[in-house]
């Protein structure tokens, strides 16, 4: 974890951990993931249903396992569970030296609860426990969506000693609910005698999707006043999230947990690939650089940072007033923050459900092919 790249080193010096928003079996088996650790200071990995659906559609890396699962008579849900947890296990093993070197802060690999359960608290909690047990690595993180129904599941999983990556956070109010749910889980873990120092958590605050939704509404308004606000909402929202983080993790409630060995729930900037080519392709990295955060980057964003990104120190804590003014400006031109974040949460869950359906279809197709191949072999 000592890159020669000046841009990446500058980001690390600010206190930002780089996690890769990508995973496939070939990335692991080729040694490319290990290489990214060594050359680009990648110290974590995040996955989601879209990433797994893409990985399954590429090449033949999963053929042997699918054939074995077909022979065993596995259902498509069982097969997907086995395939995804196998990848995460192997990625955790590659990341283990980072986990050990950072005392568990980094070296993490995240795997998501089935997104079809986003509206079901108990089922989400049960699946989180199942994934935690199946991967069986101390450096795995279980991703739970920040839906209303997901909040009690965050508490329950944390109380069990499970390290949670809370995903799909868009609104500041919901983010405060996420932090409260995490603290409640730590309090329950403390009461039951668990070692709080082993529990880690991140809160994944989505960035570029906010700009995509807001900019669409700005363009529909079309006025010069509106257009002056393009490309500001995502960064402003995330900066105010960090302000909320600083507030919550300086309270007496937190201090009691910290004294018992607990670690803060770090903000993680997700959805950091720039979708509008009018903006700098490193905007969501450079403009959100601040201590004790994670930036999970798709490969293209990581490459852009390495090539020409120029971190300029902490760009967050001195810009809270500016961020508030940007969001206030949207309200003044008729763009409702509350509506934007609700639309984004609904769409976010829906997109992951669709990706999960694609993943199931892809695996079912492979299982069917494997089964037909086995039958043909028996017939000879």
C-alpha positions as CSV (number, residue, x, y, z in Angstrom):
1,X,0.0,0.0,0.0
2,X,2.7,2.5,-1.1
3,X,1.9,3.7,-4.5
4,X,4.3,5.9,-6.5
5,X,1.4,7.8,-8.0
6,X,1.3,11.3,-6.7
7,X,-2.4,11.9,-7.2
8,X,-3.4,8.8,-5.4
9,X,-0.9,9.4,-2.6
10,X,-2.2,13.0,-2.2
11,X,-5.8,11.6,-1.7
12,X,-4.5,9.1,0.9
13,X,-2.6,11.8,2.8
14,X,-5.9,13.7,3.2
15,X,-7.4,10.6,4.9
16,X,-9.4,9.0,2.1
17,X,-9.5,5.2,1.6
18,X,-9.9,4.1,-2.0
19,X,-12.2,1.1,-2.5
20,X,-12.9,-0.4,-5.9
21,X,-16.5,-0.5,-7.0
22,X,-16.1,-3.7,-9.1
23,X,-15.5,-7.4,-8.6
24,X,-15.3,-10.5,-10.8
25,X,-13.8,-13.9,-10.6
26,X,-11.3,-13.0,-13.4
27,X,-10.2,-9.8,-11.5
28,X,-9.2,-12.1,-8.6
29,X,-7.8,-15.0,-10.5
30,X,-5.7,-12.9,-12.8
31,X,-4.0,-11.2,-10.0
32,X,-5.3,-7.8,-11.1
33,X,-7.0,-7.1,-7.7
34,X,-3.7,-7.7,-5.9
35,X,-2.0,-5.5,-8.4
36,X,-4.5,-2.7,-7.8
37,X,-3.6,-2.9,-4.0
38,X,0.0,-2.6,-4.8
39,X,-0.1,0.1,-7.5
40,X,-3.2,2.2,-6.8
41,X,-3.6,1.8,-3.1
42,X,-7.0,0.1,-3.4
43,X,-7.8,-1.0,0.1
44,X,-11.4,-2.3,-0.2
45,X,-13.9,-3.6,-2.7
46,X,-17.7,-3.0,-3.0
47,X,-20.1,-5.1,-5.0
48,X,-23.8,-4.8,-5.9
49,X,-26.2,-6.8,-8.0
50,X,-25.3,-4.8,-11.2
51,X,-21.6,-5.7,-10.8
52,X,-22.4,-9.4,-10.2
53,X,-24.8,-9.5,-13.2
54,X,-22.1,-8.0,-15.4
55,X,-19.4,-10.4,-14.1
56,X,-21.6,-13.5,-14.8
57,X,-22.2,-12.4,-18.3
58,X,-18.5,-12.1,-19.2
59,X,-16.5,-15.1,-20.3
60,X,-16.4,-18.6,-18.8
61,X,-14.9,-18.0,-15.3
62,X,-18.1,-19.4,-13.6
63,X,-18.7,-22.3,-15.9
64,X,-17.2,-25.0,-13.7
65,X,-19.0,-23.9,-10.6
66,X,-22.3,-23.6,-12.4
67,X,-21.9,-27.1,-13.7
68,X,-21.3,-28.4,-10.2
69,X,-24.3,-26.6,-8.9
70,X,-26.4,-28.0,-11.7
71,X,-25.3,-31.5,-10.9
72,X,-26.2,-30.9,-7.2
73,X,-29.7,-29.8,-8.2
74,X,-29.3,-26.3,-6.8
75,X,-32.1,-23.8,-7.3
76,X,-31.2,-20.5,-9.0
77,X,-31.3,-18.7,-5.7
78,X,-29.0,-21.2,-4.1
79,X,-26.6,-21.0,-7.1
80,X,-26.5,-17.2,-7.0
81,X,-25.8,-17.3,-3.2
82,X,-23.0,-19.8,-3.7
83,X,-21.4,-18.0,-6.7
84,X,-21.4,-14.5,-5.2
85,X,-20.3,-15.5,-1.7
86,X,-17.4,-17.6,-3.3
87,X,-16.2,-14.5,-5.1
88,X,-16.4,-12.4,-2.0
89,X,-14.6,-15.0,0.1
90,X,-11.7,-15.0,-2.4
91,X,-11.6,-11.2,-2.6
92,X,-11.6,-11.1,1.2
93,X,-8.5,-13.4,1.2
94,X,-6.7,-11.1,-1.3
95,X,-7.6,-8.1,0.9
96,X,-6.7,-9.8,4.2
97,X,-3.2,-8.3,4.5
98,X,-4.7,-4.8,4.2
99,X,-7.2,-5.7,6.8
100,X,-4.5,-6.9,9.2
101,X,-2.2,-3.9,8.5
102,X,-5.0,-1.3,9.2
103,X,-6.4,-3.1,12.2
104,X,-9.7,-3.9,10.4
105,X,-10.4,-0.3,9.2
106,X,-9.8,-1.2,5.5
107,X,-9.2,-4.5,3.6
108,X,-13.0,-4.8,3.4
109,X,-15.2,-6.5,0.8
110,X,-18.9,-5.8,0.7
111,X,-21.7,-8.1,-0.4
112,X,-25.3,-7.0,-0.7
113,X,-28.4,-8.5,0.8
114,X,-30.9,-9.7,-1.9
115,X,-32.5,-6.3,-2.9
116,X,-35.9,-8.0,-3.2
117,X,-35.9,-7.9,0.6
118,X,-35.4,-4.1,0.9
119,X,-38.9,-3.6,2.3
120,X,-38.7,-6.5,4.8
121,X,-36.9,-6.0,8.0
122,X,-36.7,-9.5,9.4
123,X,-35.9,-11.1,6.1
124,X,-33.1,-8.6,5.6
125,X,-31.7,-9.3,9.0
126,X,-31.9,-13.0,8.5
127,X,-30.1,-12.7,5.1
128,X,-27.4,-10.5,6.6
129,X,-26.7,-13.2,9.2
130,X,-26.7,-15.9,6.5
131,X,-24.2,-14.0,4.3
132,X,-22.0,-13.2,7.3
133,X,-21.9,-16.9,8.2
134,X,-21.4,-18.2,4.7
135,X,-18.5,-15.8,3.7
136,X,-17.0,-16.4,7.1
137,X,-14.3,-13.8,6.9
138,X,-13.7,-11.1,9.4
139,X,-13.2,-8.5,6.7
140,X,-16.5,-9.0,4.9
141,X,-19.1,-6.2,5.2
142,X,-22.8,-6.9,4.6
143,X,-24.7,-4.2,2.6
144,X,-28.1,-3.3,3.9
145,X,-30.2,-0.6,2.1
146,X,-31.1,2.5,4.0
147,X,-34.8,2.0,3.5
148,X,-37.2,2.7,6.4
149,X,-37.5,-1.1,6.8
150,X,-33.7,-1.4,6.6
151,X,-33.0,0.7,9.6
152,X,-34.0,-1.8,12.2
153,X,-32.1,-4.5,10.3
154,X,-28.9,-2.3,10.5
155,X,-29.4,-2.2,14.3
156,X,-30.0,-5.9,14.6
157,X,-27.1,-6.9,12.4
158,X,-24.7,-4.5,14.2
159,X,-25.9,-5.9,17.6
160,X,-24.9,-9.4,16.4
161,X,-21.4,-8.1,15.7
162,X,-21.8,-8.0,12.0
163,X,-19.9,-5.2,10.1
164,X,-22.5,-3.4,7.9
165,X,-22.1,-1.2,4.8
166,X,-25.3,0.8,4.7
167,X,-26.2,1.4,1.0
168,X,-28.5,3.6,-1.0
169,X,-28.4,6.7,1.2
170,X,-29.6,9.9,-0.5
171,X,-31.2,12.1,2.1
172,X,-29.7,13.9,5.0
173,X,-32.6,12.9,7.3
174,X,-32.3,9.3,6.4
175,X,-28.6,9.5,7.0
176,X,-29.2,10.7,10.5
177,X,-31.5,7.7,10.9
178,X,-28.8,5.4,9.7
179,X,-26.3,6.8,12.2
180,X,-28.8,6.4,15.0
181,X,-29.5,2.8,13.9
182,X,-25.8,2.0,14.0
183,X,-25.4,3.5,17.5
184,X,-28.4,1.6,18.7
185,X,-26.8,-1.6,17.4
186,X,-23.5,-0.8,19.1
187,X,-25.3,-0.2,22.4
188,X,-27.1,-3.5,22.1
189,X,-23.8,-5.2,21.3
190,X,-22.1,-3.6,24.3
191,X,-25.0,-4.8,26.6
192,X,-24.5,-8.3,25.4
193,X,-20.7,-8.2,26.0
194,X,-19.5,-8.1,22.5
195,X,-16.1,-6.6,21.6
196,X,-17.1,-3.3,19.9
197,X,-13.6,-2.9,18.5
198,X,-14.3,-5.7,16.0
199,X,-17.3,-4.0,14.5
200,X,-16.8,-1.7,11.6
201,X,-19.3,0.2,9.5
202,X,-19.6,2.6,6.6
203,X,-22.5,4.6,5.3
204,X,-22.7,4.8,1.5
205,X,-23.9,8.2,0.5
206,X,-24.7,8.3,-3.2
207,X,-23.5,11.3,-5.2
208,X,-23.7,11.4,-9.0
209,X,-27.2,10.1,-9.1
210,X,-28.3,13.2,-7.1
211,X,-26.8,15.5,-9.8
212,X,-28.4,13.4,-12.6
213,X,-31.9,13.8,-11.1
214,X,-31.5,17.4,-10.1
215,X,-29.9,18.5,-13.4
216,X,-32.7,16.9,-15.3
217,X,-35.1,19.0,-13.4
218,X,-32.9,22.1,-13.9
219,X,-32.9,21.6,-17.6
220,X,-36.7,21.3,-17.7
221,X,-36.9,24.7,-16.0
222,X,-34.4,26.1,-18.4
223,X,-33.8,29.5,-16.8
224,X,-30.4,31.1,-16.4
225,X,-30.9,31.1,-12.6
226,X,-31.7,27.4,-12.7
227,X,-28.8,26.5,-15.0
228,X,-26.3,28.2,-12.7
229,X,-27.1,25.5,-10.2
230,X,-26.2,22.5,-12.4
231,X,-23.7,20.0,-11.1
232,X,-23.8,21.4,-7.5
233,X,-26.4,19.3,-5.7
234,X,-24.5,16.0,-5.4
235,X,-21.4,17.5,-3.8
236,X,-23.4,19.9,-1.6
237,X,-25.5,17.0,-0.3
238,X,-22.5,14.9,0.5
239,X,-20.7,17.8,2.2
240,X,-23.7,18.4,4.5
241,X,-23.8,14.6,5.2
242,X,-20.2,14.9,6.5
243,X,-21.3,17.8,8.7
244,X,-24.0,15.6,10.1
245,X,-21.4,12.9,10.7
246,X,-19.2,15.3,12.6
247,X,-22.1,16.3,14.8
248,X,-23.3,12.8,15.6
249,X,-19.9,11.4,16.3
250,X,-19.1,14.1,18.8
251,X,-22.1,13.6,21.1
252,X,-22.0,12.1,24.6
253,X,-23.9,9.1,23.3
254,X,-21.1,8.4,20.9
255,X,-18.4,9.1,23.5
256,X,-19.7,6.4,25.8
257,X,-19.4,3.9,22.9
258,X,-16.0,5.1,21.8
259,X,-14.7,4.7,25.4
260,X,-15.9,1.1,25.1
261,X,-13.8,0.5,22.0
262,X,-16.2,1.4,19.2
263,X,-15.2,2.9,15.8
264,X,-17.1,5.6,14.0
265,X,-19.2,4.7,11.0
266,X,-17.2,6.3,8.2
267,X,-19.0,8.1,5.4
268,X,-18.5,6.4,2.0
269,X,-18.9,8.3,-1.2
270,X,-20.6,6.0,-3.7
271,X,-21.8,6.5,-7.2
272,X,-18.7,8.6,-7.9
273,X,-18.5,7.9,-11.6
274,X,-19.3,11.2,-13.4
275,X,-22.3,10.8,-15.7
276,X,-22.3,14.2,-17.3
277,X,-19.2,14.8,-19.6
278,X,-19.5,18.5,-19.0
279,X,-18.0,17.9,-15.5
280,X,-14.5,16.9,-14.5
281,X,-14.3,13.1,-14.3
282,X,-12.6,13.3,-10.9
283,X,-15.1,15.9,-9.5
284,X,-16.7,13.5,-7.0
285,X,-13.2,12.5,-5.7
286,X,-11.4,15.8,-5.5
287,X,-14.4,17.9,-4.3
288,X,-15.3,15.4,-1.5
289,X,-11.8,14.8,-0.2
290,X,-11.8,14.9,3.6
291,X,-10.4,12.9,6.5
292,X,-11.8,9.5,7.6
293,X,-13.9,8.8,4.5
294,X,-14.0,6.1,1.8
295,X,-14.4,6.8,-1.9
296,X,-15.5,3.7,-3.8
297,X,-14.6,4.2,-7.4
298,X,-15.5,2.4,-10.6
299,X,-12.3,1.5,-12.5
300,X,-12.7,4.4,-15.0
301,X,-12.8,6.9,-12.1
302,X,-9.8,5.3,-10.4
303,X,-7.9,5.5,-13.7
304,X,-8.8,9.2,-14.1
305,X,-7.6,10.0,-10.6
306,X,-4.3,8.2,-11.2
307,X,-3.8,10.0,-14.5
308,X,-4.9,13.6,-13.8
309,X,-6.8,13.9,-10.5
310,X,-5.4,16.7,-8.3
311,X,-6.6,16.5,-4.7
312,X,-6.3,19.9,-3.0
313,X,-6.7,18.9,0.6
314,X,-9.9,19.0,2.6
315,X,-12.6,20.3,0.3
316,X,-15.5,19.6,2.7
317,X,-15.4,21.1,6.2
318,X,-14.9,24.7,5.1
319,X,-17.7,24.5,2.6
320,X,-20.8,23.8,4.7
321,X,-22.3,27.2,4.2
322,X,-21.8,27.0,0.4
323,X,-23.4,23.6,0.4
324,X,-26.4,24.8,2.3
325,X,-26.8,27.7,-0.1
326,X,-26.7,25.4,-3.1
327,X,-29.6,23.2,-1.8
328,X,-31.5,26.3,-0.7
329,X,-31.1,27.6,-4.2
330,X,-32.8,24.5,-5.6
331,X,-35.8,25.0,-3.4
332,X,-36.1,28.6,-4.6
333,X,-36.4,27.6,-8.2
334,X,-39.0,25.0,-7.4
335,X,-37.0,21.8,-7.1
336,X,-38.1,19.8,-4.0
337,X,-35.2,18.2,-2.2
338,X,-37.6,15.8,-0.4
339,X,-39.0,14.7,-3.7
340,X,-35.6,14.3,-5.4
341,X,-34.3,12.0,-2.6
342,X,-37.5,9.9,-2.4
343,X,-37.4,9.4,-6.2
344,X,-33.8,8.4,-6.0
345,X,-34.3,5.9,-3.2
346,X,-37.3,4.2,-5.0
347,X,-35.3,4.1,-8.3
348,X,-32.2,2.8,-6.5
349,X,-34.0,-0.2,-5.0
350,X,-35.8,-0.8,-8.3
351,X,-32.5,-0.7,-10.3
352,X,-30.9,-3.2,-8.0
353,X,-34.0,-5.5,-8.1
354,X,-33.8,-5.4,-11.9
355,X,-30.1,-6.2,-11.9
356,X,-30.8,-9.1,-9.5
357,X,-33.5,-10.4,-11.8
358,X,-31.0,-10.3,-14.7
359,X,-28.5,-12.1,-12.5
360,X,-31.0,-14.8,-11.7
361,X,-32.0,-15.2,-15.3
362,X,-28.4,-15.4,-16.4
363,X,-27.6,-18.1,-13.8
364,X,-30.8,-20.0,-14.6
365,X,-29.8,-20.1,-18.2
366,X,-26.3,-21.4,-17.3
367,X,-27.8,-24.0,-15.0
368,X,-30.2,-25.1,-17.8
369,X,-27.3,-25.4,-20.2
370,X,-25.2,-27.3,-17.7
371,X,-28.1,-29.6,-17.0
372,X,-28.7,-30.3,-20.7
373,X,-25.1,-30.9,-21.2
374,X,-25.1,-33.5,-18.4
375,X,-28.1,-35.2,-19.9
376,X,-26.5,-35.4,-23.3
377,X,-23.4,-36.9,-21.8
378,X,-25.4,-39.6,-20.0
379,X,-27.2,-40.4,-23.2
380,X,-24.0,-41.3,-25.1
